[in-house]
Amino acid sequence: MNRALPEMLHCLNMPGNVAGGGGSADISVLERQRARMKWQQDQNFLIGNHELNVFSAQQLHQLQGSVSNDPGFAEYVTRAVKQDPGMENGWPDVGKFGGDDHLGYGACGYGNVSGFEMNYEAIARTVSCSPTVAAAISEAAVTETKGKESILPEKLNSAVGRESSKKRKADKNQNLKVVAEEDAKEKRIKGCAEEGDSKITEQNSSSKANISNNNNRETSTDTSKENSKVTEVQKPDYIHVRARRGQATDSHSLAERVRREKISERMKYLQDLVPGCNKITGKAGMLDEIINYVQSLQRQVEFLSMKLASVNPRLDFNTENIFTKEIFPACASTYPTIEVSSEMANPAYFQFSPVQQVVSCCGLEMGITPPDMALRRTTSAPVSIPETFLDPSCFNFSYARIFLYFSKSKPLQPGTLSYKTSIAWSFNKEDQQHFPLRHLQ
Amino acid sequence: MASPSISNSEANSNRPRDSKRKKRRKTGADAPTGPATNIDRSRWKTESEQQVYSSKLVDALRRRPAAASPESFPVPVRGRAVRETADQVLAVAAKGRTRWSRAILTSRLRLMNNLSRNHKKHRKVRFTGDIRSRKPAVRKTLPPLQRKVRVLGRLVPGCRKLSFPNLLEEATDYIAALEMQVRAMTALTGLLTGAAAPFDRLGSGLS
């Protein structure tokens, strides 16, 4: 059964974790746990999880309603006491354990009701809020009262549903820790009893949760020996983590493992991205490489932007040159550049496309043709050019895009004309093998 | 008009391939990433992104007066302006999904709104001197890993006080975006320098 393992875990952990108390406490605690387990199983057998929740809530309401109802309360308490024999055995030990806790075994009677009721109020309130918080508070209640009151918290714990062994351990650890920090808690308990405020109990529970986490770290060595898988169910918005076989199961190490895995996964991505990082292992070296790479990229961007800034005004200047010069020399200017730039120029293309280019250039650089015609001419020739760049060459695509942009937006401006010529030229440079075929399309 | 048809054809030709790439991206990228990371890692590598970026960049550069006027500003100032526009266009291309892109865009707004006031405030803060009262050169040598994390945080815009795993993620996206930016800008400069070059060789080319 699912609960058997956690219980066993619990039992196994207990001996190692008993801070206060002597050897006799171990046995009594074990007995108590077993009895509690049996009791809980009975409870669960009788009532379902949800029903138990409702049942406990009802009980709480009943109790709240009948604060002064001694017989009812006594009945309930006695019933609880009967059903949990382990508790009886544990009472003297708890009394010993608890030391000078005024809410010890002797407080079975009405004198304990105030604190008990306060806890019930807290529990009742928290039951509506969230079951996990209720569990935490129930644990707090357990630690504070250390009496039969723990029955209800236990019920609540089971009512919560998936009771993780970590929770139980936390419960036990809380008990142990509370032994050490009784005085402070006594004061807090008194304060609670006086004020009847659930907030303090919640704070206590949260602080105790922290303490339990600290304790869990200590118990990690013990838990690591365990072979069971433990699901960690804390607040609903937590990431559910499953501890692997043979690994520590407390919340801290689990969270750390999740964090480490996230970091390593992202470092792997960065390794793929940053060139030359395959040989380097370790975060420090990787970070060095990443920083260097980012800096180099940023420097490159700066350099390119300077270059762009220097080239930009020249562009306008040159377009005026285009207009002033004759057509043929202007067109001829494209030839040498084509030759020069494309070392692998296809002769077939060289015959075919430059003609078109020249035509388009002429049409453009004349400046005489109306804008639409110019557009059409330019678009007729390079219509296929964008299609030619279907191969994944980013260089070409940027050119194609720029060309399209200009042809769409401002056809008549001098800047665009030069852009078009240069683009046509640069297209030639880039794509050699595709031109002869695709121009025909 | 022929141009819309061209753009449509090109877009159509690009779309099936991009959709394929996107499908591949989705299956590849979503599987390893947990609930927190949902940024595509390969979106900066696609050509369409580069096209979008370069077209936007050209548009921004044409609109910007500083870059176009050679007389009023020296080259370094213009270069800085170009760089800023390039970064802003990159941030726009990122569609604000990443922290660094939002930081770039908001920093620009901040600069535009508070030009002089902030500088003065900062200066005042700096000069309230505790310099002499402090003991000289007493600095905690943080573990080297932490120092490097801080340096990386300063490099990536808007990521100074970010947790380490998130910082790594932002850095991943930022590096990919920077690479695309470099590619687009080299293409653009090559294009422009290519346009300028032919007219210099007029005399020699004819022979």
XYZ file of C-alpha atoms in Angstrom:
648
model
C 0.000 0.000 0.000
C 1.133 3.421 -0.700
C 0.953 4.521 2.835
C 2.820 1.596 4.197
C 6.076 2.626 2.622
C 5.993 6.171 3.862
C 5.109 4.936 7.246
C 7.997 2.595 7.182
C 10.209 5.378 6.040
C 8.928 7.395 8.831
C 9.605 4.728 11.316
C 13.055 4.133 9.994
C 13.897 7.759 10.061
C 12.691 8.315 13.489
C 15.465 6.574 15.359
C 18.066 8.568 13.595
C 16.327 11.810 14.171
C 15.444 11.763 17.752
C 17.261 14.698 19.137
C 15.883 14.742 22.595
C 14.592 11.863 24.568
C 16.263 8.602 25.307
C 16.106 5.212 23.777
C 12.753 4.550 25.183
C 11.390 7.373 23.177
C 12.330 5.580 20.027
C 10.251 2.610 20.758
C 7.348 4.623 21.906
C 7.525 6.780 18.863
C 7.585 3.759 16.625
C 4.703 2.286 18.434
C 2.883 5.491 18.178
C 3.512 5.668 14.502
C 2.328 2.189 13.883
C -0.726 2.746 15.908
C -1.347 5.935 14.120
C -0.968 4.212 10.847
C -3.457 1.585 11.805
C -5.790 4.215 13.078
C -5.471 6.202 9.950
C -6.041 3.198 7.820
C -9.129 2.504 9.753
C -10.216 6.024 9.318
C -9.574 5.889 5.655
C -11.304 2.641 5.386
C -14.351 4.072 6.983
C -14.341 7.333 5.199
C -12.966 8.393 1.876
C -10.424 11.118 1.515
C -12.854 13.772 0.638
C -15.321 12.598 3.075
C -12.703 12.645 5.707
C -12.060 16.215 4.925
C -15.694 16.995 5.234
C -15.932 14.871 8.277
C -13.113 16.647 9.948
C -14.557 19.970 8.965
C -17.829 18.951 10.396
C -16.140 17.821 13.502
C -14.432 21.105 13.764
C -17.617 22.981 13.301
C -19.259 20.832 15.837
C -16.531 21.493 18.238
C -16.613 25.157 17.572
C -20.308 25.183 18.058
C -20.096 23.315 21.229
C -17.208 24.966 22.854
C -18.602 24.573 26.249
C -20.035 21.251 25.440
C -17.867 19.229 27.616
C -19.476 15.879 27.206
C -19.365 16.063 23.455
C -15.806 17.064 23.468
C -14.910 14.498 26.033
C -16.720 11.886 24.022
C -14.846 12.766 20.944
C -11.589 12.876 22.723
C -12.122 9.592 24.423
C -13.235 8.024 21.215
C -10.161 9.295 19.602
C -8.122 8.068 22.440
C -9.619 4.621 22.225
C -9.000 4.360 18.585
C -5.436 5.275 18.893
C -3.892 2.944 21.360
C -0.461 3.905 20.310
C -1.125 7.354 21.470
C -1.831 6.149 24.947
C 1.414 4.367 25.064
C 3.046 7.384 23.782
C 1.472 9.780 26.190
C 3.831 9.299 29.048
C 6.675 9.394 26.681
C 5.226 12.390 25.038
C 4.904 13.874 28.390
C 8.526 13.100 28.978
C 9.306 14.160 25.539
C 7.464 17.318 25.806
C 9.036 18.059 29.069
C 7.441 21.046 30.583
C 4.927 21.579 27.896
C 1.761 22.529 29.539
C -0.255 20.965 26.801
C 0.949 17.511 27.637
C -0.867 14.357 28.285
C -2.499 15.586 31.365
C -4.391 18.140 29.403
C -6.903 15.698 28.171
C -9.659 17.542 29.824
C -11.325 20.770 29.213
C -8.379 22.780 30.263
C -6.855 22.025 26.965
C -9.840 22.970 24.981
C -8.884 26.538 24.511
C -5.659 25.774 22.788
C -7.214 22.817 21.090
C -10.118 24.845 19.917
C -7.840 27.535 18.696
C -6.023 25.024 16.676
C -9.251 23.663 15.387
C -10.268 27.107 14.380
C -7.029 27.488 12.608
C -7.468 24.147 11.034
C -11.044 24.883 10.103
C -10.045 28.090 8.497
C -7.242 26.498 6.675
C -9.279 23.594 5.528
C -11.230 25.967 3.430
C -8.118 27.690 2.183
C -5.941 24.902 1.037
C -5.398 21.423 2.171
C -1.657 21.701 2.156
C -1.654 24.737 4.346
C -3.997 22.924 6.578
C -1.571 20.094 6.702
C 1.188 22.441 7.602
C -0.907 23.995 10.272
C -1.948 20.630 11.450
C 1.673 19.808 11.800
C 2.138 22.994 13.695
C -0.765 22.033 15.825
C 0.806 18.702 16.440
C 4.027 20.218 17.487
C 2.367 22.774 19.608
C 0.017 20.545 21.398
C 1.760 17.219 21.280
C -1.347 15.657 22.540
C -4.376 13.924 21.247
C -4.982 17.005 19.233
C -2.619 15.532 16.807
C -5.329 13.094 15.919
C -7.260 15.644 13.995
C -4.203 17.000 12.289
C -3.370 13.499 11.363
C -6.816 13.101 9.993
C -6.363 16.238 8.069
C -3.095 15.002 6.813
C -4.682 11.938 5.468
C -7.549 13.999 4.260
C -5.205 16.044 2.228
C -4.697 12.987 0.148
C -1.343 12.126 -1.121
C 0.566 12.266 2.072
C 4.187 12.237 1.210
C 6.730 10.669 3.450
C 8.503 13.949 3.472
C 5.498 15.454 5.147
C 5.491 12.794 7.779
C 9.151 13.226 8.290
C 8.655 16.908 8.529
C 6.018 16.262 11.082
C 8.348 14.162 13.127
C 11.200 16.498 12.662
C 9.058 19.310 13.702
C 8.216 17.414 16.787
C 11.849 16.890 17.507
C 12.864 20.387 16.791
C 10.067 21.721 18.846
C 11.476 19.848 21.765
C 14.535 21.921 21.484
C 12.660 25.142 21.014
C 9.902 24.692 23.428
C 10.067 27.890 25.322
C 9.602 30.092 22.369
C 6.767 27.996 21.193
C 5.177 27.931 24.544
C 5.062 31.642 24.488
C 3.681 31.558 21.018
C 1.126 29.020 22.024
C 0.087 31.141 24.901
C -0.163 34.104 22.642
C -2.248 32.073 20.267
C -4.457 30.837 22.984
C -5.018 34.312 24.150
C -5.606 35.875 20.810
C -7.089 32.965 19.046
C -5.482 34.208 15.911
C -4.766 31.758 13.178
C -2.226 33.939 11.514
C 0.369 33.228 14.092
C -0.145 29.561 13.692
C 0.343 29.944 10.024
C 3.533 31.801 10.588
C 4.571 29.175 12.995
C 3.785 26.516 10.486
C 5.805 28.262 7.853
C 8.731 28.678 10.186
C 8.360 25.111 11.180
C 8.274 24.107 7.588
C 11.619 25.801 7.239
C 12.873 24.012 10.257
C 11.592 20.782 8.877
C 13.448 21.478 5.679
C 16.603 22.003 7.646
C 15.990 18.793 9.429
C 15.311 17.051 6.204
C 18.690 18.012 4.976
C 20.170 16.226 7.919
C 18.081 13.213 7.202
C 19.022 13.143 3.588
C 21.730 10.643 4.286
C 19.175 8.334 5.752
C 16.696 8.866 3.015
C 19.257 8.340 0.375
C 19.365 4.772 1.454
C 15.731 4.431 0.704
C 14.791 2.977 -2.589
C 11.294 4.253 -2.811
C 10.174 6.987 -5.075
C 8.616 9.921 -3.371
C 6.376 12.453 -4.887
C 6.692 15.906 -3.511
C 3.386 17.638 -3.194
C 3.603 20.994 -1.637
C 1.672 23.983 -2.793
C -0.301 23.599 -5.986
C 1.957 25.970 -7.882
C 5.142 24.052 -7.178
C 6.825 21.984 -9.819
C 6.199 18.365 -9.145
C 9.426 16.531 -8.947
C 10.036 12.883 -8.625
C 13.163 11.845 -6.850
C 15.170 9.271 -8.625
C 16.216 5.989 -7.279
C 18.973 6.215 -4.767
C 18.910 9.977 -4.532
C 18.056 12.361 -1.754
C 14.426 13.113 -1.476
C 14.180 16.191 0.671
C 12.805 19.320 -0.827
C 16.040 21.224 -0.829
C 18.074 18.712 -2.743
C 15.229 18.126 -5.131
C 14.886 21.788 -5.851
C 18.615 22.096 -6.247
C 18.658 19.218 -8.637
C 15.924 20.788 -10.728
C 17.843 24.030 -10.784
C 21.065 22.323 -11.736
C 19.369 20.462 -14.518
C 17.883 23.647 -15.873
C 21.242 25.330 -15.830
C 23.018 22.438 -17.506
C 20.387 22.221 -20.189
C 20.758 25.875 -21.015
C 24.508 25.630 -20.991
C 24.210 22.869 -23.553
C 22.188 25.117 -25.796
C 24.775 27.820 -25.430
C 27.487 25.351 -26.247
C 25.828 24.657 -29.540
C 25.443 28.313 -30.218
C 28.870 29.568 -29.310
C 31.554 28.249 -31.607
C 34.509 26.547 -30.045
C 32.810 25.577 -26.849
C 32.689 21.892 -27.491
C 35.986 21.179 -25.839
C 35.391 23.263 -22.799
C 33.567 21.734 -19.890
C 32.652 23.503 -16.735
C 30.661 26.576 -16.117
C 33.524 29.005 -15.644
C 35.235 28.279 -18.943
C 31.936 28.226 -20.756
C 30.958 31.547 -19.283
C 34.282 32.985 -20.365
C 33.696 31.851 -23.894
C 30.165 33.134 -23.916
C 31.227 36.521 -22.653
C 33.963 36.745 -25.248
C 31.594 35.777 -27.987
C 28.945 38.275 -26.978
C 31.552 41.000 -26.789
C 32.915 40.106 -30.199
C 29.443 40.100 -31.699
C 28.682 43.468 -30.222
C 31.951 44.835 -31.529
C 31.136 43.488 -34.950
C 27.788 45.217 -34.861
C 29.469 48.462 -33.919
C 31.976 48.156 -36.697
C 29.289 47.360 -39.231
C 27.176 50.231 -38.094
C 30.099 52.591 -38.520
C 30.606 51.201 -41.955
C 26.950 51.632 -42.773
C 27.022 55.150 -41.511
C 29.978 55.967 -43.689
C 28.474 54.359 -46.745
C 24.991 55.734 -46.395
C 25.562 59.311 -47.445
C 27.794 58.213 -50.266
C 24.883 56.419 -51.716
C 22.897 59.531 -52.363
C 25.935 61.139 -53.790
C 26.478 58.314 -56.206
C 22.962 58.235 -57.431
C 23.393 61.743 -58.638
C 26.403 60.544 -60.494
C 24.315 57.924 -62.137
C 21.908 60.421 -63.448
C 24.490 62.743 -64.772
C 26.520 60.132 -66.605
C 25.570 58.641 -69.921
C 23.621 55.502 -70.177
C 26.185 53.281 -71.767
C 29.052 54.062 -69.460
C 26.715 53.633 -66.581
C 25.646 50.287 -67.851
C 29.124 49.362 -68.715
C 30.029 50.079 -65.179
C 28.021 47.073 -64.211
C 29.965 44.783 -66.504
C 33.355 45.076 -64.972
C 31.926 44.728 -61.571
C 30.174 41.603 -62.583
C 33.345 40.240 -63.973
C 35.368 41.275 -61.069
C 33.029 40.207 -58.390
C 31.856 36.883 -59.675
C 34.848 34.780 -60.310
C 32.672 31.805 -60.980
C 30.397 33.616 -63.376
C 28.547 31.409 -65.707
C 29.155 32.496 -69.262
C 25.666 31.548 -70.280
C 24.276 33.719 -67.660
C 26.700 36.402 -68.460
C 25.228 36.622 -71.883
C 21.695 36.272 -70.845
C 21.071 38.191 -67.725
C 23.354 41.158 -68.149
C 21.341 42.041 -71.172
C 18.277 42.153 -69.103
C 20.082 43.945 -66.416
C 21.393 46.448 -68.852
C 17.954 46.990 -70.195
C 16.584 47.497 -66.799
C 19.447 49.676 -65.822
C 18.987 51.740 -68.866
C 15.354 52.005 -68.213
C 16.051 53.085 -64.704
C 18.907 55.349 -65.201
C 17.324 57.202 -68.009
C 15.040 58.652 -65.499
C 12.770 59.471 -68.361
C 10.359 56.655 -68.146
C 7.414 57.177 -65.901
C 7.608 55.507 -62.532
C 5.252 52.715 -63.391
C 7.088 51.726 -66.466
C 10.355 51.836 -64.712
C 8.935 49.694 -62.043
C 7.603 47.222 -64.490
C 10.847 46.976 -66.340
C 12.816 46.505 -63.244
C 10.391 44.046 -61.904
C 10.197 42.112 -65.126
C 13.852 41.335 -65.148
C 14.400 40.525 -61.541
C 11.056 38.840 -61.149
C 12.774 35.562 -61.233
C 15.634 36.688 -59.146
C 13.860 36.325 -55.851
C 12.787 32.918 -56.922
C 16.287 32.008 -57.742
C 17.247 32.478 -54.208
C 15.196 29.676 -52.882
C 18.330 28.013 -51.660
C 19.075 28.813 -48.068
C 21.575 31.499 -48.618
C 20.769 34.254 -46.263
C 22.878 36.696 -48.162
C 20.659 36.524 -51.190
C 17.459 36.732 -49.297
C 18.359 39.922 -47.653
C 19.082 41.382 -51.013
C 15.850 40.156 -52.447
C 13.975 41.580 -49.569
C 15.644 44.925 -49.853
C 14.879 45.015 -53.504
C 11.271 44.208 -52.944
C 11.017 46.760 -50.274
C 12.306 49.478 -52.458
C 10.280 48.530 -55.429
C 7.210 48.630 -53.302
C 7.724 51.779 -51.408
C 9.450 54.598 -53.214
C 10.206 53.868 -56.809
C 11.328 57.209 -58.007
C 13.822 58.166 -55.437
C 17.371 58.200 -56.590
C 18.497 56.032 -53.779
C 16.306 53.212 -54.905
C 17.595 53.224 -58.405
C 21.106 52.745 -57.369
C 19.997 50.138 -54.943
C 18.322 48.276 -57.699
C 21.308 48.298 -59.917
C 23.543 47.268 -57.149
C 21.137 44.583 -56.150
C 20.934 43.278 -59.639
C 24.657 43.184 -59.728
C 24.944 41.538 -56.410
C 22.370 38.986 -57.368
C 24.541 38.030 -60.225
C 27.402 37.673 -57.917
C 25.675 35.352 -55.570
C 23.726 32.888 -57.563
C 25.463 31.477 -60.531
C 24.039 28.134 -61.272
C 20.410 28.954 -60.983
C 20.199 31.899 -63.227
C 20.035 30.336 -66.668
C 17.156 28.153 -65.731
C 15.125 30.365 -63.580
C 15.290 33.512 -65.491
C 13.164 31.846 -68.044
C 10.395 31.245 -65.605
C 1.276 45.749 -59.916
C 4.070 43.368 -60.366
C 5.774 44.053 -57.089
C 3.012 42.740 -54.860
C 2.971 39.605 -56.947
C 6.680 39.254 -56.477
C 6.402 39.694 -52.801
C 3.527 37.265 -52.710
C 5.390 34.696 -54.678
C 8.396 35.054 -52.548
C 6.351 34.951 -49.410
C 4.532 31.931 -50.684
C 7.736 30.210 -51.539
C 9.053 31.015 -48.164
C 5.963 30.038 -46.269
C 5.942 26.297 -46.842
C 9.564 26.050 -45.969
C 9.114 28.255 -42.979
C 6.137 26.279 -41.850
C 8.178 23.132 -42.138
C 10.893 24.738 -40.189
C 8.433 25.965 -37.634
C 6.988 22.508 -37.241
C 10.423 21.123 -36.765
C 11.154 23.889 -34.363
C 8.073 23.214 -32.336
C 8.724 19.559 -31.975
C 12.334 20.108 -31.216
C 12.194 23.103 -29.023
C 9.214 22.303 -26.873
C 10.239 18.871 -25.812
C 13.274 19.641 -23.694
C 12.168 22.981 -22.372
C 10.155 23.039 -19.190
C 7.203 25.191 -18.415
C 9.271 28.266 -17.829
C 11.131 28.387 -21.148
C 8.971 28.809 -24.146
C 11.190 30.800 -26.465
C 12.110 29.312 -29.800
C 15.772 29.001 -30.182
C 16.097 28.643 -33.908
C 13.831 31.445 -34.965
C 16.778 33.759 -35.460
C 18.315 31.430 -37.968
C 15.553 31.514 -40.507
C 15.981 33.566 -43.585
C 12.593 35.123 -43.235
C 13.633 36.642 -39.956
C 16.698 38.051 -41.568
C 14.683 39.464 -44.405
C 12.271 41.064 -42.042
C 15.102 42.471 -40.043
C 17.058 43.845 -42.945
C 14.052 45.443 -44.517
C 13.082 47.057 -41.255
C 16.625 48.180 -40.734
C 16.837 49.781 -44.108
C 13.560 51.482 -43.527
C 14.694 52.820 -40.189
C 17.994 53.977 -41.595
C 16.345 55.843 -44.380
C 14.043 57.546 -41.984
C 16.730 58.524 -39.561
C 18.109 61.961 -40.374
C 21.358 61.558 -38.498
C 22.546 58.717 -40.634
C 21.736 60.491 -43.853
C 23.367 63.805 -43.154
C 27.119 63.561 -43.439
C 27.832 67.173 -42.797
C 26.360 67.654 -39.383
C 27.822 64.680 -37.537
C 31.173 62.979 -37.640
C 31.357 59.357 -38.527
C 31.563 57.926 -35.022
C 28.428 59.723 -33.915
C 26.622 58.563 -36.966
C 27.932 55.088 -36.395
C 26.526 55.122 -32.905
C 23.190 56.294 -34.195
C 23.189 53.532 -36.772
C 24.051 51.034 -34.105
C 21.246 52.214 -31.917
C 18.759 51.984 -34.725
C 20.052 48.539 -35.558
C 19.591 47.424 -31.964
C 16.147 48.897 -31.791
C 15.114 47.234 -34.993
C 16.476 43.989 -33.609
C 14.434 44.452 -30.490
C 11.361 45.114 -32.578
C 12.053 41.999 -34.564
C 12.168 40.082 -31.318
C 8.542 41.081 -30.794
C 9.159 41.873 -27.190
C 9.126 38.296 -26.050
C 12.529 38.463 -24.498
C 13.741 40.555 -21.668
C 16.640 42.129 -23.495
C 14.433 43.268 -26.355
C 12.052 44.939 -23.963
C 14.975 46.533 -22.166
C 16.339 47.973 -25.394
C 12.998 49.433 -26.339
C 12.304 50.886 -22.929
C 15.780 52.327 -22.630
C 15.195 54.221 -25.804
C 11.948 55.626 -24.432
C 13.651 56.538 -21.223
C 16.396 58.371 -23.020
C 13.952 60.272 -25.121
C 11.935 61.373 -22.156
C 14.593 62.204 -19.635
C 17.622 63.488 -21.423
C 19.261 65.918 -19.091
C 17.484 65.353 -15.848
C 18.674 61.854 -15.257
C 22.228 62.667 -16.050
C 22.288 65.416 -13.498
C 20.721 63.225 -10.884
C 23.191 60.511 -11.516
C 26.073 62.882 -11.260
C 24.865 64.176 -7.962
C 24.607 60.723 -6.592
C 28.077 59.855 -7.683
C 29.730 62.867 -6.200
C 28.284 62.562 -2.727
C 31.616 61.352 -1.734
C 32.154 58.523 0.595
C 35.325 57.921 -1.260
C 37.678 59.096 1.415
C 35.727 57.721 4.292
C 35.858 54.245 2.877
C 38.899 52.179 3.383
C 40.756 51.767 0.176
C 40.546 48.596 -1.809
C 38.393 46.502 0.427
C 36.383 44.462 -1.973
C 34.912 41.052 -1.621
C 36.380 38.772 -4.166
C 33.217 37.078 -5.207
C 33.684 33.606 -6.464
C 34.892 33.869 -10.053
C 31.771 32.216 -11.354
C 29.623 34.901 -9.798
C 31.807 37.608 -11.214
C 31.443 36.188 -14.685
C 27.727 35.908 -14.251
C 27.633 39.587 -13.372
C 29.720 40.488 -16.395
C 27.384 38.546 -18.629
C 24.465 40.259 -17.004
C 25.936 43.602 -17.854
C 26.543 42.588 -21.449
C 23.033 41.452 -22.156
C 20.807 44.502 -21.954
C 18.305 44.513 -19.182
C 19.559 41.389 -17.500
C 21.659 42.665 -14.661
C 19.724 41.264 -11.773
C 18.500 38.059 -13.246
C 18.832 34.604 -11.871
C 21.460 32.437 -13.448
C 19.254 30.056 -15.446
C 17.109 32.900 -16.782
C 20.215 34.833 -17.598
C 21.520 31.922 -19.598
C 18.298 31.731 -21.501
C 18.305 35.423 -22.289
C 21.905 35.145 -23.368
C 21.041 32.311 -25.711
C 18.385 34.304 -27.439
C 20.525 37.411 -27.466
C 23.467 35.634 -29.055
C 21.251 34.175 -31.761
C 19.735 37.573 -32.437
C 23.151 39.222 -32.549
C 24.381 36.668 -35.042
C 21.438 37.396 -37.272
C 22.016 41.080 -36.907
C 25.643 40.712 -37.933
C 24.686 38.650 -40.942
C 22.063 41.123 -42.074
C 24.321 44.102 -41.583
C 27.221 42.529 -43.437
C 24.877 41.805 -46.276
C 23.643 45.337 -46.235
C 27.078 46.904 -46.087
C 28.291 44.593 -48.782
C 25.399 45.677 -50.853
C 26.027 49.322 -50.275
C 29.752 49.182 -50.692
C 29.196 47.193 -53.804
C 26.995 49.932 -55.120
C 29.618 52.516 -54.384
C 32.473 50.534 -55.866
C 31.443 50.338 -59.527
C 31.379 54.046 -59.934
C 34.942 54.288 -58.853
C 36.120 51.944 -61.499
C 34.506 53.636 -64.412
C 37.711 54.679 -65.979
C 39.472 51.365 -65.629
C 36.469 49.220 -66.360
C 35.848 50.312 -69.861
C 39.126 49.119 -71.210
